[in-house]
Short mmCIF file of C-alpha atoms in Angstrom, two decimals:
data_model
loop_
_atom_site.label_atom_id
_atom_site.label_comp_id
_atom_site.label_asym_id
_atom_site.label_seq_id
_atom_site.Cartn_x
_atom_site.Cartn_y
_atom_site.Cartn_z
CA GLY A 1 110.68 122.86 87.94
CA GLU A 2 107.55 121.27 89.91
CA SER A 3 108.42 118.16 90.89
CA VAL A 4 107.47 114.68 88.88
CA GLY A 5 106.33 111.66 91.49
CA LEU A 6 105.38 113.45 94.76
CA HIS A 7 103.67 110.13 96.03
CA LEU A 8 105.65 108.22 94.06
CA PRO A 9 108.04 105.13 95.50
CA THR A 10 111.35 106.20 96.32
CA LEU A 11 114.62 104.50 96.29
CA SER A 12 118.37 106.14 97.22
CA VAL A 13 121.53 104.99 96.62
CA GLN A 14 124.73 106.30 97.54
CA GLU A 15 126.47 107.48 95.03
CA GLY A 16 128.49 104.51 93.14
CA ASP A 17 126.47 102.36 94.03
CA ASN A 18 123.97 99.77 91.34
CA SER A 19 119.94 100.91 91.33
CA ILE A 20 118.32 98.64 91.23
CA ILE A 21 114.45 99.76 90.02
CA ASN A 22 111.43 97.55 89.71
CA CYS A 23 108.27 96.95 87.78
CA ALA A 24 105.91 94.68 87.90
CA TYR A 25 104.26 94.64 84.39
CA SER A 26 99.71 93.90 84.07
CA ASN A 27 100.13 92.29 80.61
CA SER A 28 101.06 88.92 79.93
CA ALA A 29 100.92 88.90 75.85
CA SER A 30 103.01 92.53 76.54
CA ASP A 31 106.12 91.93 74.14
CA TYR A 32 107.99 95.03 74.05
CA PHE A 33 109.01 97.27 77.39
CA ILE A 34 110.89 100.53 77.46
CA TRP A 35 112.19 102.37 80.15
CA TYR A 36 112.31 105.58 81.01
CA LYS A 37 113.47 108.88 83.12
CA GLN A 38 111.27 111.69 83.62
CA GLU A 39 114.17 114.57 85.54
CA SER A 40 111.96 117.78 86.73
CA GLY A 41 110.37 120.76 84.58
CA LYS A 42 110.92 117.02 81.54
CA GLY A 43 109.69 115.02 79.10
CA PRO A 44 109.86 111.01 79.92
CA GLN A 45 113.47 110.19 78.40
CA PHE A 46 114.10 106.67 76.48
CA ILE A 47 116.42 104.57 78.24
CA ILE A 48 116.54 101.06 76.85
CA ASP A 49 114.70 99.08 76.09
CA ILE A 50 114.13 94.88 75.89
CA ARG A 51 111.97 92.01 73.86
CA SER A 52 109.74 89.40 75.30
CA ASN A 53 112.08 86.71 72.87
CA MET A 54 115.16 88.23 75.11
CA ASP A 55 115.80 87.78 78.57
CA LYS A 56 118.42 90.41 79.00
CA ARG A 57 119.86 93.29 76.97
CA GLN A 58 122.94 96.36 78.62
CA GLY A 59 123.12 99.95 77.58
CA GLN A 60 126.22 102.22 78.31
CA ARG A 61 125.85 102.25 82.67
CA VAL A 62 122.33 100.86 81.82
CA THR A 63 120.72 97.06 82.11
CA VAL A 64 117.25 96.29 81.79
CA LEU A 65 116.12 92.10 82.98
CA LEU A 66 112.53 90.65 81.86
CA ASN A 67 111.64 87.98 83.70
CA LYS A 68 108.38 87.12 81.95
CA THR A 69 107.38 83.68 84.23
CA VAL A 70 107.09 86.59 87.50
CA LYS A 71 105.57 89.42 83.93
CA HIS A 72 108.74 91.16 85.85
CA LEU A 73 110.66 93.87 84.30
CA SER A 74 113.86 95.32 86.15
CA LEU A 75 116.66 98.63 86.07
CA GLN A 76 119.98 98.31 86.72
CA ILE A 77 121.93 101.26 86.48
CA ALA A 78 125.25 101.00 87.03
CA ALA A 79 127.74 103.17 89.76
CA THR A 80 125.10 106.09 89.83
CA GLN A 81 125.66 109.31 89.72
CA PRO A 82 123.86 112.37 90.95
CA GLY A 83 122.73 113.57 87.39
CA ASP A 84 120.35 110.07 87.13
CA SER A 85 118.46 111.26 90.41
CA ALA A 86 114.65 111.13 88.41
CA VAL A 87 111.65 109.37 87.96
CA TYR A 88 111.76 106.30 86.03
CA PHE A 89 109.07 104.88 84.52
CA CYS A 90 108.96 101.01 82.92
CA ALA A 91 106.43 101.02 79.53
CA GLU A 92 104.79 97.77 77.58
CA THR A 93 102.84 97.48 75.13
CA ALA A 94 101.53 94.60 73.11
CA GLY A 95 102.00 94.65 69.63
CA THR A 96 100.55 98.14 69.13
CA TYR A 97 101.29 101.52 69.63
CA LYS A 98 99.16 101.35 72.98
CA TYR A 99 101.87 101.47 76.42
CA ILE A 100 100.06 100.95 79.62
CA PHE A 101 103.21 102.79 81.97
CA GLY A 102 104.04 101.46 85.29
CA THR A 103 102.96 103.57 88.17
CA GLY A 104 107.38 105.74 88.63
CA THR A 105 110.21 104.79 91.51
CA ARG A 106 111.44 108.62 92.34
CA LEU A 107 115.51 108.27 92.00
CA LYS A 108 117.91 109.90 94.59
CA VAL A 109 121.70 109.91 94.49
CA LEU A 110 123.33 110.73 98.33
CA ALA A 111 126.82 112.92 97.94
CA SER B 1 115.26 109.29 67.90
CA ALA B 2 113.63 113.04 66.86
CA VAL B 3 114.07 116.19 68.09
CA ILE B 4 110.11 117.50 69.53
CA SER B 5 109.28 121.19 71.09
CA GLN B 6 105.67 122.02 72.18
CA LYS B 7 104.58 125.65 73.45
CA PRO B 8 103.24 126.69 75.90
CA SER B 9 106.02 124.97 77.63
CA ARG B 10 103.98 125.88 80.44
CA ASP B 11 100.51 128.56 81.54
CA ILE B 12 98.35 129.77 84.32
CA CYS B 13 94.66 129.47 82.50
CA GLN B 14 91.48 131.02 84.40
CA ARG B 15 88.62 128.03 84.54
CA GLY B 16 86.74 128.34 82.03
CA THR B 17 89.62 129.27 78.96
CA SER B 18 90.13 126.69 77.39
CA LEU B 19 94.45 126.17 75.74
CA THR B 20 95.33 125.26 72.70
CA ILE B 21 99.16 123.53 73.26
CA GLN B 22 100.85 122.59 69.96
CA CYS B 23 103.50 120.09 69.09
CA GLN B 24 106.64 119.95 66.86
CA VAL B 25 108.94 117.27 65.33
CA ASP B 26 112.15 117.51 63.20
CA SER B 27 111.11 115.26 60.91
CA GLN B 28 107.57 113.42 59.32
CA VAL B 29 106.25 110.49 61.95
CA THR B 30 103.46 108.48 61.24
CA MET B 31 101.77 108.58 64.68
CA MET B 32 101.93 111.79 66.98
CA PHE B 33 100.02 110.49 70.66
CA TRP B 34 99.00 112.77 73.18
CA TYR B 35 99.16 112.00 77.39
CA ARG B 36 98.04 113.89 80.62
CA GLN B 37 100.43 113.26 83.40
CA GLN B 38 98.19 114.64 86.28
CA PRO B 39 100.20 115.65 89.01
CA GLY B 40 102.08 113.07 91.15
CA GLN B 41 101.20 109.99 88.76
CA SER B 42 102.04 108.09 86.11
CA LEU B 43 101.08 108.76 82.02
CA THR B 44 97.89 108.48 80.62
CA LEU B 45 97.46 108.55 76.75
CA ILE B 46 95.01 111.10 75.67
CA ALA B 47 94.80 110.19 71.78
CA THR B 48 96.64 108.99 68.66
CA ALA B 49 96.17 112.20 66.17
CA ASN B 50 97.26 110.46 62.89
CA GLN B 51 97.08 112.47 59.62
CA GLY B 52 94.45 112.60 57.56
CA SER B 53 91.90 111.74 59.34
CA GLU B 54 90.52 111.37 62.28
CA ALA B 55 91.98 111.40 65.92
CA THR B 56 90.90 107.90 68.03
CA TYR B 57 90.32 108.09 72.10
CA GLU B 58 90.76 106.77 74.70
CA SER B 59 88.50 105.50 77.03
CA GLY B 60 87.61 108.30 79.59
CA PHE B 61 88.50 111.14 76.70
CA VAL B 62 86.09 113.41 74.71
CA ILE B 63 86.44 115.15 71.23
CA ASP B 64 84.55 118.49 72.39
CA LYS B 65 87.49 118.71 75.62
CA PHE B 66 90.14 117.49 73.91
CA PRO B 67 89.82 118.41 70.17
CA ILE B 68 93.23 117.62 68.61
CA SER B 69 94.50 118.88 64.91
CA ARG B 70 97.03 117.23 62.35
CA PRO B 71 97.72 119.08 59.65
CA ASN B 72 100.14 117.26 58.44
CA LEU B 73 103.21 114.87 59.40
CA THR B 74 105.68 116.75 61.62
CA PHE B 75 102.33 119.08 64.14
CA SER B 76 100.08 118.61 65.84
CA THR B 77 97.98 120.53 68.54
CA LEU B 78 95.66 119.62 71.40
CA THR B 79 93.22 121.77 72.81
CA VAL B 80 91.61 121.57 75.76
CA SER B 81 88.63 123.77 76.47
CA ASN B 82 86.34 124.33 79.01
CA MET B 83 89.49 124.13 81.84
CA SER B 84 88.40 123.68 85.44
CA PRO B 85 90.62 123.35 88.10
CA GLU B 86 90.64 119.18 87.91
CA ASP B 87 92.76 119.54 84.10
CA SER B 88 95.63 121.21 86.10
CA SER B 89 98.11 118.25 84.52
CA ILE B 90 101.24 117.97 81.96
CA TYR B 91 100.98 117.57 78.45
CA LEU B 92 103.16 115.03 76.77
CA CYS B 93 103.29 114.39 73.64
CA SER B 94 105.30 111.96 71.98
CA VAL B 95 106.14 110.70 68.28
CA ASP B 96 106.52 106.91 66.94
CA ARG B 97 108.89 107.00 64.08
CA THR B 98 109.33 103.05 63.62
CA GLY B 99 106.19 101.95 63.16
CA GLY B 100 104.16 100.85 66.76
CA GLU B 101 107.13 100.56 68.60
CA THR B 102 109.25 103.27 71.02
CA GLN B 103 108.00 106.57 71.26
CA TYR B 104 109.68 109.92 71.88
CA PHE B 105 108.35 112.37 74.04
CA GLY B 106 108.01 115.98 74.45
CA PRO B 107 109.11 117.85 76.71
CA GLY B 108 105.33 118.62 78.00
CA THR B 109 103.67 121.46 78.53
CA ARG B 110 102.73 122.17 82.19
CA LEU B 111 98.83 123.56 82.58
CA LEU B 112 97.21 125.42 85.80
CA VAL B 113 93.97 126.19 86.04
CA LEU B 114 92.58 128.67 88.99
#
């Protein structure tokens, strides 16, 4: 398949290590945030979300942290696996259907 | 989540022609969206397709170039008209089943215009 995000910032992580992917969001009024994973040749896949009344939410091997003071969102992946290799996008919305997507980060998992 | 399919999955087209992309969902949804993802870029919303009304287009996108149909609550089409090489992109549909919150995406249509 084609490569998504050929010119995106890249994070290289050793297999088994933890990954932290960061996102600076733009709208202080945003109240809902989502992380998506996009593998080559596929559409974005929902990973985890968080509302603005929370600062942390955990899923299976993933944790999202929200810092509203500095408008920063992060995705932590524990024990990174080769299958985690993809482009990761954050998205924000301020109570409407309109999502604003971040520029994306390519995660490369090294064996 | 929702099971979303798109047709075609990819196509190579000549400039000046038009291509219609289909999006099918496995259950009824209120809102369907069409996005464009240009090479190396993030996702940009083209328009929102509402059943029973005209699509709502975002700034920079017009109905003459990207006509959209939404005949029922499980199906939508996006046409890319009078294509040029600059239209080469991934076109994605998404749906919202929870009323303005989480959007789920289809697999995308990869379009190359020569």
